[in-house]
Tab-separated table of C-alpha atoms in Angstrom:
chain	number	residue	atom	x	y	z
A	1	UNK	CA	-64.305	42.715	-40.790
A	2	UNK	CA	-65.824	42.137	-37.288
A	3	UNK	CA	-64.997	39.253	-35.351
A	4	UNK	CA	-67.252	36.892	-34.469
A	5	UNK	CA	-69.615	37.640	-31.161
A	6	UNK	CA	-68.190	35.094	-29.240
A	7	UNK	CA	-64.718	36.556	-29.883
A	8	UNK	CA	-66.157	40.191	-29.253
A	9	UNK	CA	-67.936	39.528	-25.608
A	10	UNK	CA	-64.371	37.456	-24.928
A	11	UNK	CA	-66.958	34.405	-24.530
A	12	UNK	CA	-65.603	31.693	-27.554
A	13	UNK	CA	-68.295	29.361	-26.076
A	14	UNK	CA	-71.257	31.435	-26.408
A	15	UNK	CA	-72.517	30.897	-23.103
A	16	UNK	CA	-75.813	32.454	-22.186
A	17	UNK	CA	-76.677	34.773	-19.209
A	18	UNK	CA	-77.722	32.755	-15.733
A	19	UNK	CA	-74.354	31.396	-14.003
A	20	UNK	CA	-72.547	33.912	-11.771
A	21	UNK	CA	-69.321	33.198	-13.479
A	22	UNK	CA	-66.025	34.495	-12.347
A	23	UNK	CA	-64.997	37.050	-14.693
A	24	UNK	CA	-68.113	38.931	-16.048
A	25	UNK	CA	-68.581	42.550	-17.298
A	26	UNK	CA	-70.515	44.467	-14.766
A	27	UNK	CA	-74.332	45.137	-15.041
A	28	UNK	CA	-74.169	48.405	-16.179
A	29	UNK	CA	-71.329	47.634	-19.182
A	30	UNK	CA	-73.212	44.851	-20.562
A	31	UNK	CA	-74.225	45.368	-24.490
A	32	UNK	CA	-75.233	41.756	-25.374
A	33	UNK	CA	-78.715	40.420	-23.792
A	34	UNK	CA	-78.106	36.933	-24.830
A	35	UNK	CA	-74.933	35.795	-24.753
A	36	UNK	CA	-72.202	36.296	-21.339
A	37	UNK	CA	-69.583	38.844	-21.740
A	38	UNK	CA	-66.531	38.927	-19.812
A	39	UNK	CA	-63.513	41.170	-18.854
A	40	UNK	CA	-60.557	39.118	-20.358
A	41	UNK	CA	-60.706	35.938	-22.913
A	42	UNK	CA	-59.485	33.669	-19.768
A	43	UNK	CA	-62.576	34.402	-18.247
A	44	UNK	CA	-64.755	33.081	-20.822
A	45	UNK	CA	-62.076	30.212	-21.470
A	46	UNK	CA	-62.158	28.953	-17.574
A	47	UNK	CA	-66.259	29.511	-18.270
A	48	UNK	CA	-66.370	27.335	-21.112
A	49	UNK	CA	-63.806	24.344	-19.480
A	50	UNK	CA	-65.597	24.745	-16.435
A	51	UNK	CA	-68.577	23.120	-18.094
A	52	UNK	CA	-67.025	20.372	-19.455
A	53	UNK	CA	-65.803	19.889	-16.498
A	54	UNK	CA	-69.084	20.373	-14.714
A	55	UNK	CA	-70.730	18.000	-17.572
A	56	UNK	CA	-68.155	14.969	-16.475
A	57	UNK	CA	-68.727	15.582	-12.789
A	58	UNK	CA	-72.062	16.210	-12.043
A	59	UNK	CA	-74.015	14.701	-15.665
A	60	UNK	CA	-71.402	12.082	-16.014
A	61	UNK	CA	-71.028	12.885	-19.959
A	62	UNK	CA	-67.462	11.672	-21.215
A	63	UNK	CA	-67.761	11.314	-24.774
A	64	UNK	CA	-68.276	14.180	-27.421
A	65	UNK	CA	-71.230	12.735	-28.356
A	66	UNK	CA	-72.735	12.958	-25.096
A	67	UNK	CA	-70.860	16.500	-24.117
A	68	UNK	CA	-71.887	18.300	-27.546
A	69	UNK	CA	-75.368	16.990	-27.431
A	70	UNK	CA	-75.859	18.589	-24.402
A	71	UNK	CA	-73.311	21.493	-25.291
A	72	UNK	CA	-75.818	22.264	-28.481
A	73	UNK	CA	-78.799	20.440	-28.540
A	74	UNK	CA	-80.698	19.372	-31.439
A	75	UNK	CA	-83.303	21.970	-31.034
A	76	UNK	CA	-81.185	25.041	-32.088
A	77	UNK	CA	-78.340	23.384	-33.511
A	78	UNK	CA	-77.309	20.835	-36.230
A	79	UNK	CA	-76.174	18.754	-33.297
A	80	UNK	CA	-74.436	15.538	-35.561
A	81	UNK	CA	-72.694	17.802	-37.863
A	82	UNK	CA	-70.954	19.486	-34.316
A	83	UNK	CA	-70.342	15.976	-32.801
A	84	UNK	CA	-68.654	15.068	-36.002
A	85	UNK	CA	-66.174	18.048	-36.292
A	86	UNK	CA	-65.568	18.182	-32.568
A	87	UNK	CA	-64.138	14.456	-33.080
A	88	UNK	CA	-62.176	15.000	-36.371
A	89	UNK	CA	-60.508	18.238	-34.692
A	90	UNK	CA	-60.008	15.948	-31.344
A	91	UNK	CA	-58.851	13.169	-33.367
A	92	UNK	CA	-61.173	11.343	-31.147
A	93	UNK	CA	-63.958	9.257	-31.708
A	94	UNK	CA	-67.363	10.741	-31.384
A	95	UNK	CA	-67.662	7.701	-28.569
A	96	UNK	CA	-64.303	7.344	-26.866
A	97	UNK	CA	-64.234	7.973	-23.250
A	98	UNK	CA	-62.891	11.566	-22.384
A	99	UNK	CA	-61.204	12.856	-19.112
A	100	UNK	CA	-62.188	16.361	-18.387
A	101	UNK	CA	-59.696	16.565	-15.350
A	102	UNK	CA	-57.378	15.593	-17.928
A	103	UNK	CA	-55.404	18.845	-19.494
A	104	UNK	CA	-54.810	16.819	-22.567
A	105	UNK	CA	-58.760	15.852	-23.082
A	106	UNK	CA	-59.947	19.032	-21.881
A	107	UNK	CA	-57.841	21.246	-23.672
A	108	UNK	CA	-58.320	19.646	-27.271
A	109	UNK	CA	-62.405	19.847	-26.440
A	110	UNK	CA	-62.037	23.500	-25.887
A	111	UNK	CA	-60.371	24.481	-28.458
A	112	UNK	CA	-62.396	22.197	-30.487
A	113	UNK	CA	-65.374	24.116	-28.974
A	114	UNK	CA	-64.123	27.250	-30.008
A	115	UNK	CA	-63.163	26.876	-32.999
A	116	UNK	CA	-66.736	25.660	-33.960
A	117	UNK	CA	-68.213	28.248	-32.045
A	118	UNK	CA	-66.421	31.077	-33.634
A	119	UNK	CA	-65.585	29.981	-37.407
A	120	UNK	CA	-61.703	30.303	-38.554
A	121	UNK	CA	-59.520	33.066	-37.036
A	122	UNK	CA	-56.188	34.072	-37.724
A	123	UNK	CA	-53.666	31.738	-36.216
A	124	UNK	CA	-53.081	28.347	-36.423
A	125	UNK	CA	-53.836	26.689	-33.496
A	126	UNK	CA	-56.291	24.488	-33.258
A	127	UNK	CA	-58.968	26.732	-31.451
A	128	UNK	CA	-57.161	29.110	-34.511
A	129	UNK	CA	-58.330	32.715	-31.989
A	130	UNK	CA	-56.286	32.337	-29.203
A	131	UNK	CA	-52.266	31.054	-28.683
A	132	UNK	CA	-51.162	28.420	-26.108
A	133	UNK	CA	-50.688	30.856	-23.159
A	134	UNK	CA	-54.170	32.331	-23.302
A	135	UNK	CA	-55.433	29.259	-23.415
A	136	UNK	CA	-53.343	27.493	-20.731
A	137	UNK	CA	-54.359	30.398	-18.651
A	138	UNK	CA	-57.786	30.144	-19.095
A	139	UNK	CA	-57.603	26.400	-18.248
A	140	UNK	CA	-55.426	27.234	-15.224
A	141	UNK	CA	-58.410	29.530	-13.751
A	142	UNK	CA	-60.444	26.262	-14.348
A	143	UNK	CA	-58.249	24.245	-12.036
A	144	UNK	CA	-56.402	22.333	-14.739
A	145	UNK	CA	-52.943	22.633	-15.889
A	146	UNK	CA	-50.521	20.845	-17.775
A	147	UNK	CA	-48.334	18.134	-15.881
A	148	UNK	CA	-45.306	19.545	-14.810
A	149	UNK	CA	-42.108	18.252	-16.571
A	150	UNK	CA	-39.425	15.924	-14.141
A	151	UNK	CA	-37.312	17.732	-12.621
A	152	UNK	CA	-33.217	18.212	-13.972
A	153	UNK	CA	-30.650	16.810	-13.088
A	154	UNK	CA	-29.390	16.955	-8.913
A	155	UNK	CA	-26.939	20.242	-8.655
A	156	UNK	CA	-23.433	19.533	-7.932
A	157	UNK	CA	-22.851	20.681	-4.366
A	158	UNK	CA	-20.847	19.184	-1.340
A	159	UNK	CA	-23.657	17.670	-0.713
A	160	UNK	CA	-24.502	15.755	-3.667
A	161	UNK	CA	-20.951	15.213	-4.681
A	162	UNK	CA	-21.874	12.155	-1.818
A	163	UNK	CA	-23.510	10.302	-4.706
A	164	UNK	CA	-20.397	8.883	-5.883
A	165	UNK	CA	-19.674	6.668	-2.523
A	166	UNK	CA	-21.883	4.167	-4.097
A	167	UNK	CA	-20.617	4.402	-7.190
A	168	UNK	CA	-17.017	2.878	-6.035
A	169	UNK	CA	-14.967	6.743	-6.070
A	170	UNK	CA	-12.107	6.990	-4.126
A	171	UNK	CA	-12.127	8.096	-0.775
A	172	UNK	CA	-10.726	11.442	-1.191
A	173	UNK	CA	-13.374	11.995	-3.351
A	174	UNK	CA	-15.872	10.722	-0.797
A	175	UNK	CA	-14.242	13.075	2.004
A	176	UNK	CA	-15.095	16.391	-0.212
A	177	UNK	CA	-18.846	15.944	0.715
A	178	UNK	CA	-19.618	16.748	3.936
A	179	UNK	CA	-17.259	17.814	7.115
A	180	UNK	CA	-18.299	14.706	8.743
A	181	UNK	CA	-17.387	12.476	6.037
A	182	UNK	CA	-14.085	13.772	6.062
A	183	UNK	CA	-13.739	13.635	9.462
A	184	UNK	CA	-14.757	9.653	9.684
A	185	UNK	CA	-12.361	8.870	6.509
A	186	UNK	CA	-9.417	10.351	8.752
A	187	UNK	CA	-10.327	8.201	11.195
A	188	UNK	CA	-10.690	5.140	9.294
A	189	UNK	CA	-7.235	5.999	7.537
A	190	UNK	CA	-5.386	5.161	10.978
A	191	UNK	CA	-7.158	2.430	11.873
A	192	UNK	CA	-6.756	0.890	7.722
A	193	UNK	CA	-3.056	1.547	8.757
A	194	UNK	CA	-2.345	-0.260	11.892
A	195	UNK	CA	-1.815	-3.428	11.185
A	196	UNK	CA	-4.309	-4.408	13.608
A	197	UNK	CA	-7.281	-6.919	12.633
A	198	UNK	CA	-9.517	-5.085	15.230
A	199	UNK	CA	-7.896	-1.528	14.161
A	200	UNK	CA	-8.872	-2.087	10.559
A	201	UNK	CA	-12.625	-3.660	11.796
A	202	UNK	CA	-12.973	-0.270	13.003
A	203	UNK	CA	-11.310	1.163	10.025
A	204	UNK	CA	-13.566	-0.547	7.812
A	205	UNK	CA	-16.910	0.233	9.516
A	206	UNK	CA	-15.610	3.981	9.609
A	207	UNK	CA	-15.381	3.927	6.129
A	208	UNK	CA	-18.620	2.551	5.903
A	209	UNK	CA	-20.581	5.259	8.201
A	210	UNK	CA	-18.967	7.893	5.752
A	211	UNK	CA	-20.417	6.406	3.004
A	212	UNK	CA	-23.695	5.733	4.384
A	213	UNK	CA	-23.554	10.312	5.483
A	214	UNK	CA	-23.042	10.479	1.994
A	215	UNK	CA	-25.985	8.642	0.253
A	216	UNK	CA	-28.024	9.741	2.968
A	217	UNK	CA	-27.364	13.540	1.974
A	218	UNK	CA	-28.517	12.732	-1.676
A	219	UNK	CA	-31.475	11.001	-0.875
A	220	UNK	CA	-32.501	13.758	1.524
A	221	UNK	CA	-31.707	15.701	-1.138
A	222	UNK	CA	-33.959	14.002	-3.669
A	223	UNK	CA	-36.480	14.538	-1.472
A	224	UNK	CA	-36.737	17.871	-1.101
A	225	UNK	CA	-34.886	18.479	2.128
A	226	UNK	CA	-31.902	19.669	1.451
């Protein structure tokens, strides 16, 4: 059985000739007189979330209603019956304000969009033609992509192994950090030593300097210098 001829020109939108879209079949290779046709899928995918995104920013539509009216108007298509099953695949409500620069918003619209576009495919996603990565592509070449996850846990290095100075470790664990912690907690160890009030003053704030070195290196590291 054919697919349908928004699957076939790789255009699940069913965009019509006139924008210079990234992505097109040359002149010369072009079969369908209507309808766009493109080289890869992620070109008609960016194509089609590029004007949502174009429909937020420059029409100030947010809301299916006001995105799928435009999107299919009345005059070729069965415009409320579209709203309506653009919302129920959503889960949104045919009025609820939408964020196009938003991968979760934008995303569900597209595949929404597709999947009306194109009827039922094979898989089960919601757009039910095209997996996650295709997608995510597509919407990557549109300028939108998924937030990025936190990052892991801080490696265990000599220099992060300075984290536990706040966190009351001993000082030979402290010293392992960096060669200048060390070399302050050998100092402080004579001074802690001597008997003298002044001696362990200086002692003390030895101690201290190390473990400042040492928090300093993790937040540095935290940061992104290290």
């Amino acid at each position: 059985m054919k697919n349908p001829r928004g699957i076939r020109n790789r255009n699940p939108g069913n965009l019509r000739w006139g924008d210079p879209w990234q992505g097109l079949v040359p002149a010369k290779q072009r079969t369908d007189k209507a309808f766009c046709q493109f080289v890869s899928d992620v070109y008609g995918i960016r194509a089609l979330a590029r004007t949502l995104i174009t429909y937020q920013d420059k029409h100030g539509l947010r809301t299916i209603s006001q995105i799928i009216s435009r999107w299919a108007p009345a005059l070729e298509n069965d415009t409320q019956a579209y709203i309506l099953a653009v919302a129920k695949r959503t889960g949104r409500r045919p009025d609820e304000t939408l964020e196009m620069q938003s991968y979760r918003d934008l995303k569900a619209v597209t595949e929404a969009i597709i999947r009306h576009e194109n009827g039922p495919g094979s898989l089960s996603t919601l757009n039910s033609w095209y997996n996650a990565t295709i997608i995510n592509k597509g919407l990557a070449l549109a300028g939108i992509e998924p937030r990025q996850k936190a990052a892991g846990p801080i490696p265990v290095t000599r220099e992060t192994i300075g984290a536990t100075a706040t966190g009351g470790v001993g000082l030979a664990q402290i010293a392992d950090v960096l060669p200048q912690v060390s070399d302050a907690i050998s100092q402080a160890n004579g001074h802690l030593a001597s008997g003298s009030a002044v001696r362990i003053a200086i002692g003390l704030a030895l101690v201290g300097i190390a473990a400042f070195i040492a928090w300093s290196q993790v937040r540095r590291h935290q940061a992104g210098v290290l």
